[in-house]
Coordinates of C-alpha atoms and ligand atoms in Angstrom, one line a residue:
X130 CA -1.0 23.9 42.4
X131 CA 0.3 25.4 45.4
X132 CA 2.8 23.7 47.6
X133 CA 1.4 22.5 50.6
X134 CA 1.7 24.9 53.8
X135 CA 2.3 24.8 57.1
X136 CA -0.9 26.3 58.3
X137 CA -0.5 27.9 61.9
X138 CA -3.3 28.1 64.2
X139 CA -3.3 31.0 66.7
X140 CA -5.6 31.8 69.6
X141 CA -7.0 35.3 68.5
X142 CA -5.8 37.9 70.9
X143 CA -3.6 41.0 69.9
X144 CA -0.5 39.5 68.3
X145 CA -2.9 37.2 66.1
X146 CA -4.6 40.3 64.8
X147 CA -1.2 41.7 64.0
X148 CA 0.2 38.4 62.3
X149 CA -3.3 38.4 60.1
X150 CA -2.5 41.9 59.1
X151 CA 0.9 41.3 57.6
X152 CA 0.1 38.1 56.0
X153 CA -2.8 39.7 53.9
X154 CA -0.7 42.5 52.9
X155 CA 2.2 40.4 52.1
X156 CA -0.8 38.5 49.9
X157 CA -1.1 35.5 52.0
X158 CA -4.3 33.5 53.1
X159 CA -6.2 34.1 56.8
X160 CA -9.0 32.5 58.2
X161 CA -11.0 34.6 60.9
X162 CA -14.2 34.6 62.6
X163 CA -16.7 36.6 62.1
X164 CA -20.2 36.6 63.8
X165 CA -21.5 35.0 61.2
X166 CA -18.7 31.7 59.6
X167 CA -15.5 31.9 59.4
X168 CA -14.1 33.6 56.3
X169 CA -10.9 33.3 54.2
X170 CA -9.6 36.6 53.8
X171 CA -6.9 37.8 51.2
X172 CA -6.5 41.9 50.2
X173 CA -9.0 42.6 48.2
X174 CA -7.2 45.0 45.9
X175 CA -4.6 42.2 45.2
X176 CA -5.5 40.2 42.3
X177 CA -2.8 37.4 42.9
X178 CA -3.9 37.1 46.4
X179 CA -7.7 36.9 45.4
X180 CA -6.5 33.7 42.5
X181 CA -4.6 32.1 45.1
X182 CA -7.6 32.1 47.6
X183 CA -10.1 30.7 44.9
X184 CA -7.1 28.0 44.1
X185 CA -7.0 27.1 47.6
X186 CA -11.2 26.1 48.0
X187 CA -10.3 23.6 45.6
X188 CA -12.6 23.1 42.3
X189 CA -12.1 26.7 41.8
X190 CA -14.9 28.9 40.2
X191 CA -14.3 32.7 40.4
X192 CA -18.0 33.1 42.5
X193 CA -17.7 37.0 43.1
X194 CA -16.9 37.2 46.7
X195 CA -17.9 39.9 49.5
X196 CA -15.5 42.8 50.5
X197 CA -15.7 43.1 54.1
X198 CA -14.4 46.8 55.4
X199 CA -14.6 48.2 59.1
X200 CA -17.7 50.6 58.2
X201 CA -19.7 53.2 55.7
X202 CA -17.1 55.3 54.9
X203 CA -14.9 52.1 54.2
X204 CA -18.0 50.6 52.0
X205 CA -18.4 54.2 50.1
X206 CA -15.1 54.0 48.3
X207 CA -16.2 50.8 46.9
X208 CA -19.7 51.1 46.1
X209 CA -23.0 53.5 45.1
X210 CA -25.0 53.2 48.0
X211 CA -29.0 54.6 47.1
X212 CA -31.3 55.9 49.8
X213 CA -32.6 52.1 50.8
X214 CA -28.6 50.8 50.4
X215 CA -27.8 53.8 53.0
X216 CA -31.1 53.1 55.1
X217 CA -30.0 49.3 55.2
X218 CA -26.7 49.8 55.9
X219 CA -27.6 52.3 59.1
X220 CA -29.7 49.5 60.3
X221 CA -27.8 46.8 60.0
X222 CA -23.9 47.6 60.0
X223 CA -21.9 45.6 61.8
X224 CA -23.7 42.5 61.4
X225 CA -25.1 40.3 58.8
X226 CA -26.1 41.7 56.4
X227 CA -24.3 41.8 53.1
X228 CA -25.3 44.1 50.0
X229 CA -24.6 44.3 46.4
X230 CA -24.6 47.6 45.4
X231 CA -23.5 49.3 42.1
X232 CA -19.4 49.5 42.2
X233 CA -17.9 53.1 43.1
X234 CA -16.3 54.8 40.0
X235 CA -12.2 53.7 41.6
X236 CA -13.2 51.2 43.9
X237 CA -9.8 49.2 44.2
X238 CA -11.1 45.5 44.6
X239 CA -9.3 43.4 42.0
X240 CA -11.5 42.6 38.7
X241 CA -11.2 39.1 39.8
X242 CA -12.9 39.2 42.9
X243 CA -16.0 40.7 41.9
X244 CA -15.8 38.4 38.9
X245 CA -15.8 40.8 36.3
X246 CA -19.0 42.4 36.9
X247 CA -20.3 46.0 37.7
X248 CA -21.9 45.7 41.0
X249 CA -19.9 43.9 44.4
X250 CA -21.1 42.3 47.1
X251 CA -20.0 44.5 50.9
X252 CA -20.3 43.5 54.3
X253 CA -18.8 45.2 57.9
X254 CA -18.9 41.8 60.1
X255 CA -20.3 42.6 63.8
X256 CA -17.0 40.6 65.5
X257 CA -14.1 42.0 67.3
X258 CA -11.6 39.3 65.6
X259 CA -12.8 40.1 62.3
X260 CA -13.1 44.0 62.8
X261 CA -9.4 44.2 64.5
X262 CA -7.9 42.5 61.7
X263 CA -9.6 44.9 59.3
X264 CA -8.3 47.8 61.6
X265 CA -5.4 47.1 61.5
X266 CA -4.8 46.0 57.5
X267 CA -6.7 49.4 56.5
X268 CA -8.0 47.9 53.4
X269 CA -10.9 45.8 52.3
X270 CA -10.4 41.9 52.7
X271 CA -12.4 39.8 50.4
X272 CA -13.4 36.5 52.4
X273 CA -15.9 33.4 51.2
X274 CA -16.8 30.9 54.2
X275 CA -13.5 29.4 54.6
X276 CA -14.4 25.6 53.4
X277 CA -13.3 23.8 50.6
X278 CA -15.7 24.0 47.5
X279 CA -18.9 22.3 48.0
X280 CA -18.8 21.6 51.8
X281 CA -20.6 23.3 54.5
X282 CA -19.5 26.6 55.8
X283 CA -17.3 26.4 59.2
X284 CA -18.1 27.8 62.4
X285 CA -15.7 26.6 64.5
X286 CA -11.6 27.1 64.3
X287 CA -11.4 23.2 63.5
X288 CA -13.9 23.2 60.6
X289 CA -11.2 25.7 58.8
X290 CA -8.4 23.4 59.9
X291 CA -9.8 20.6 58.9
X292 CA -10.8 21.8 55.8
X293 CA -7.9 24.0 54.8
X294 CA -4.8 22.9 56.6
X295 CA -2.3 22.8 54.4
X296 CA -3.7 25.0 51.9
X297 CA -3.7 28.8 53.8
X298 CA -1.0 30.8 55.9
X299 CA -3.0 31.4 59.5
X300 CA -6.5 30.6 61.2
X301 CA -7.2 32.8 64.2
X302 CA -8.8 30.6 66.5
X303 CA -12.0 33.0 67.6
X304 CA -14.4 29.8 69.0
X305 CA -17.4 29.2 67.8
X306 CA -19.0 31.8 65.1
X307 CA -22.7 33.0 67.4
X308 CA -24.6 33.6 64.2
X309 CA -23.6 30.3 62.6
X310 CA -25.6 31.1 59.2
X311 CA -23.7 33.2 56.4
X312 CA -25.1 36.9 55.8
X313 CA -28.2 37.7 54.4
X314 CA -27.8 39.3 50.5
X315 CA -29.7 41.9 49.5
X316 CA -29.4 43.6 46.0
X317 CA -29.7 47.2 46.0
X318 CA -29.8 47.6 42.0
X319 CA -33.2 49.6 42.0
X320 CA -36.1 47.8 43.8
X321 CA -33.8 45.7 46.3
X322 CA -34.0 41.8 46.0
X323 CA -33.5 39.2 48.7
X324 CA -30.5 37.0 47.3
X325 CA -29.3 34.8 50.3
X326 CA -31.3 34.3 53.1
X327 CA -29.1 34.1 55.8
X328 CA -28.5 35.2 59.7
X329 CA -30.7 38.6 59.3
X330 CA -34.3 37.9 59.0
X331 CA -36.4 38.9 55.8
X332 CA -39.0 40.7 58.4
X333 CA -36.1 42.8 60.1
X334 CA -35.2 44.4 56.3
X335 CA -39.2 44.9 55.5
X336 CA -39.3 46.8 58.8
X337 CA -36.2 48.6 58.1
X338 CA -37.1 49.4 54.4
X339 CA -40.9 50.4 55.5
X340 CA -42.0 48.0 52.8
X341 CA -42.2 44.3 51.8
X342 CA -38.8 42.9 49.7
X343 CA -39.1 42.6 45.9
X344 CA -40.0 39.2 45.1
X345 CA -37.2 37.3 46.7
X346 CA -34.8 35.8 43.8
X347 CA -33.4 33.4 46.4
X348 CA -31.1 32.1 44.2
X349 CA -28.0 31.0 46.1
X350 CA -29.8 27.8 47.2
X351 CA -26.2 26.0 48.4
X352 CA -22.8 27.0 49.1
X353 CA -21.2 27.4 46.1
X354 CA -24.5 27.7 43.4
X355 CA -24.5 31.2 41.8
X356 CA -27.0 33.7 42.1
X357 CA -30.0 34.1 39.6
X358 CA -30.0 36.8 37.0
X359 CA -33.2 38.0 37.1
X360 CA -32.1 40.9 34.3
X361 CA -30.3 43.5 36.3
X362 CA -28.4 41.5 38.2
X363 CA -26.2 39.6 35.7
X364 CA -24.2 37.0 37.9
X365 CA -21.7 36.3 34.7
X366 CA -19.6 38.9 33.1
X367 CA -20.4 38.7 29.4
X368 CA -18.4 41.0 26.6
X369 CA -20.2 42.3 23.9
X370 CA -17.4 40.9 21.3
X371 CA -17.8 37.4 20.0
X372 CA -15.3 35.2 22.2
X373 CA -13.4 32.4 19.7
X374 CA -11.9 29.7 21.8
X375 CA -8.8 27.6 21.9
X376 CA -7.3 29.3 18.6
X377 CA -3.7 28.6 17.1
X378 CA -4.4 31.5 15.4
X379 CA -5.4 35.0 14.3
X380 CA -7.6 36.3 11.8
X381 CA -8.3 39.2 10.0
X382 CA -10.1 41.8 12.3
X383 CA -9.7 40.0 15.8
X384 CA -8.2 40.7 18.6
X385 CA -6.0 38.3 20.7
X386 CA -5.9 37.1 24.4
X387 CA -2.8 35.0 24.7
X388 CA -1.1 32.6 27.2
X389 CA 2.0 31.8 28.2
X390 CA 5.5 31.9 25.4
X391 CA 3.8 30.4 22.2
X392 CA 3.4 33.3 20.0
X393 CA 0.0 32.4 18.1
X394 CA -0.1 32.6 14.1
X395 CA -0.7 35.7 12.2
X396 CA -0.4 37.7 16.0
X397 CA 1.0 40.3 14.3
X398 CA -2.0 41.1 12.3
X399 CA -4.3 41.4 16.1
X400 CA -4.7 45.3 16.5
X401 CA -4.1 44.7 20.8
X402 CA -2.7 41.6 21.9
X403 CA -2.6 40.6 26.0
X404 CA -1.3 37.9 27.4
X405 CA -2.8 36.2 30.6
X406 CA 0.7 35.3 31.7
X407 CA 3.9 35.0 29.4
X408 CA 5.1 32.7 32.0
X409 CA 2.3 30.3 31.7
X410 CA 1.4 30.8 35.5
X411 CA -2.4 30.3 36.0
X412 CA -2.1 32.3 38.9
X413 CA -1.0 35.1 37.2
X414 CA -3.8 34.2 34.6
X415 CA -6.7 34.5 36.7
X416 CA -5.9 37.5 38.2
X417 CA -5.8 39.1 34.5
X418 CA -8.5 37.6 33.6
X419 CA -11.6 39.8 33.6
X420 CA -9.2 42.8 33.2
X421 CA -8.0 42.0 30.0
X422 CA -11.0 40.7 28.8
X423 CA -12.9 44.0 29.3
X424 CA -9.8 45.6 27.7
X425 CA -10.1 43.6 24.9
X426 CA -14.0 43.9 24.3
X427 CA -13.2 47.7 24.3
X428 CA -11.4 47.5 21.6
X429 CA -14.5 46.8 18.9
X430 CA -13.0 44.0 17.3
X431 CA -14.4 41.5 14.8
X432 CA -13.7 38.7 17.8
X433 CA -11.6 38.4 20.6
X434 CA -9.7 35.3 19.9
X435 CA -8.3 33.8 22.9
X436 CA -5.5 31.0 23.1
X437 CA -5.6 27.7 24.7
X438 CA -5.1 27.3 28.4
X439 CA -4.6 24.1 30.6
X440 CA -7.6 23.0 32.6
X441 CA -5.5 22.4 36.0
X442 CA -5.5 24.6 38.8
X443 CA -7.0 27.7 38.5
X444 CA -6.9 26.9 34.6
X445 CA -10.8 24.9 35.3
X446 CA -12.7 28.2 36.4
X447 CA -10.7 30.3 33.5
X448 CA -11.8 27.9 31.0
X449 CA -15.5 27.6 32.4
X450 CA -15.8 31.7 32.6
X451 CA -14.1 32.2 29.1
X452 CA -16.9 29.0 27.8
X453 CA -19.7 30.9 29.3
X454 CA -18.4 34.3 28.2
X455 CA -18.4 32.8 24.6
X456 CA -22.2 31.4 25.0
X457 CA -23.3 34.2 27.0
X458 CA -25.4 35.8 24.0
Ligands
TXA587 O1 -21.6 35.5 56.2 C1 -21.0 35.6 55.1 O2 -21.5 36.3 54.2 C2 -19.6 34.9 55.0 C3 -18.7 35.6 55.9 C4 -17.3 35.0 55.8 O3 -18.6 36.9 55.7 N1 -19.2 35.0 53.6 C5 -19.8 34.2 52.6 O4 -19.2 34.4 51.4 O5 -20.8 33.6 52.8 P1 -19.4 33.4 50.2 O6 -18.4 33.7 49.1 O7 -19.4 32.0 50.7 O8 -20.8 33.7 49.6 C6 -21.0 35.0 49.0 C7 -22.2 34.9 48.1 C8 -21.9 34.0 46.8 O9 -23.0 33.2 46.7 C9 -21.8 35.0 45.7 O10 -22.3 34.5 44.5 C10 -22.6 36.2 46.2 O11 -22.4 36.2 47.6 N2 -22.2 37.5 45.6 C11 -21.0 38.1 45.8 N3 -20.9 39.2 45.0 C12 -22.1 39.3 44.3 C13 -22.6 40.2 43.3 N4 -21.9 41.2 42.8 N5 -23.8 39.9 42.8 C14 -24.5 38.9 43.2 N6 -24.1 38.0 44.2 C15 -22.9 38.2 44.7
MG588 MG1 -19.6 30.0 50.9

């Protein structure tokens, strides 16, 4: 795991902002407020940055996380936006309202931080902390409430540090969040779908969208559950290729996801080989993760065989995503 840090608390005013903005591009850890929690942000497009902030929420699980971006035109080079996703988004933006939305053919947001999957979760926050320190980094900032895994979301500058100290690079110290509920999710995959309920009301959208919501799924019941798949909205990436765990070796036909220096038996029969990390770094693992795996399913193997990797750190949520990947069928 990551050796502990010394995790600096700043008041938020114009040199904070500037501090936030280097230490995310330098692929560090910040916690902000925003109107709604305070978020732990990394760069979005960084996929080491993105494994190191799931590592630091402790009992990681790569949950796909919201890109937050200053506006529309920020939000457009990441996603599809249809005519109720634009409607919404007029509304609504800045403030709480979060939407998935089909991703934009070259949106830059690391594989690992919308879990592998094709759709991603944007939000432009309604708070002058949280919208200078976008400003002035210029690219999208993925952020979950900044608590550990499994305890309720903070609202105040000492909820993060109590929570996280040690563990990040900088909380700017904006007081107390004035929404003090996370975002409201809404899926616009076709008919949209309430997913969170949060600090926009479900009457304020049904206004907005001239009609009622589809059924809601309301599946993110606490903190850190997943949302329900209710068909179109598939909350796990799943390959087509069969997935064969924990191998020593090869065979005939498959393809091979490696780890770390061991070379596995018969890899020189595999028609692609990648390897998470040579070094063994889970780190460096997780970020490759859904990457290579995709890569590897293109391939139209027999199977996708995939070495063993350790179950600490990081090496728990890449184990439980490559065990559901393999049952996902
Ligand atoms: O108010 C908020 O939304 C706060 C502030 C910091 O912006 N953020 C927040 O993030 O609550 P987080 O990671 O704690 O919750 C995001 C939720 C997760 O339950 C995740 O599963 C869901 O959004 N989500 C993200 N991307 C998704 C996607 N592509 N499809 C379905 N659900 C998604
Ligand atoms: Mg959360």
């Amino acid at each position: 795991m990551t050796a502990l840090l010394a995790t600096r608390v700043s008041r938020a005013d114009a040199a904070s902002v500037a501090d936030a903005a280097r230490i995310l591009a330098g692929g560090g850890l910040v916690a902000f407020p925003t109107e709604t929690v305070y978020g732990l942000g990394a760069d979005a497009t960084n996929g080491r940055a993105v494994a190191r902030l799931y590592e630091a929420k402790g009992r990681p699980a790569f949950n796909p996380l919201i890109a937050h971006v200053v506006g529309r035109q920020a939000a457009q080079a990441l996603a599809r936006f249809d005519a109720d996703a634009a409607r919404l988004a007029a509304a609504f933006w800045p403030g709480p309202l979060t939407l998935v939305l089909p991703k934009a053919a070259g949106c830059p947001v690391a594989d690992l931080a919308t879990a592998g999957l094709d759709t991603i979760a944007v939000r432009v926050p309604d708070h002058d902390v949280a919208r200078g320190i976008l400003e002035a980094f210029g690219k999208p900032v993925v952020a979950p409430s900044a608590n550990r895994s499994g305890h309720v979301s903070p609202t105040t500058a000492e909820h993060v540090r109590a929570d996280l100290g040690g563990r990040i690079d900088l909380i700017v110290d904006g007081g107390a969040t004035p929404v003090g509920v996370e975002s409201t999710i809404i899926a616009c995959l076709g008919e949209p779908v309430l997913l969170r309920p949060g600090g926009l009301p479900r009457a304020a959208i049904e206004r907005a969208l001239g009609r009622k919501l589809g059924d809601a799924v309301t599946g993110i019941a606490g903190d850190e559950s997943e949302p329900l798949a209710p068909g179109m909205l598939a909350s796990h990436y799943a390959p087509r290729t069969r997935l064969r765990l924990n191998v020593s070796g090869v065979e005939p036909g498959e393809v091979l996801l490696a780890f770390g220096p061991a070379r596995a038996e018969g890899a020189e029969r595999a028609k692609t080989v990648l390897n998470l990390s040579t070094r063994g770094d889970l780190i460096e693992a997780a970020a490759n993760l859904f990457s290579h795996l995709r890569t590897l399913d293109a391939a139209g193997a027999r199977a996708i065989a995939v070495m063993p990797i350790p179950s600490d750190g990081l090496g728990e949520a890449i184990n439980d995503r490559l065990a559901r990947a393999a049952a996902d069928r």
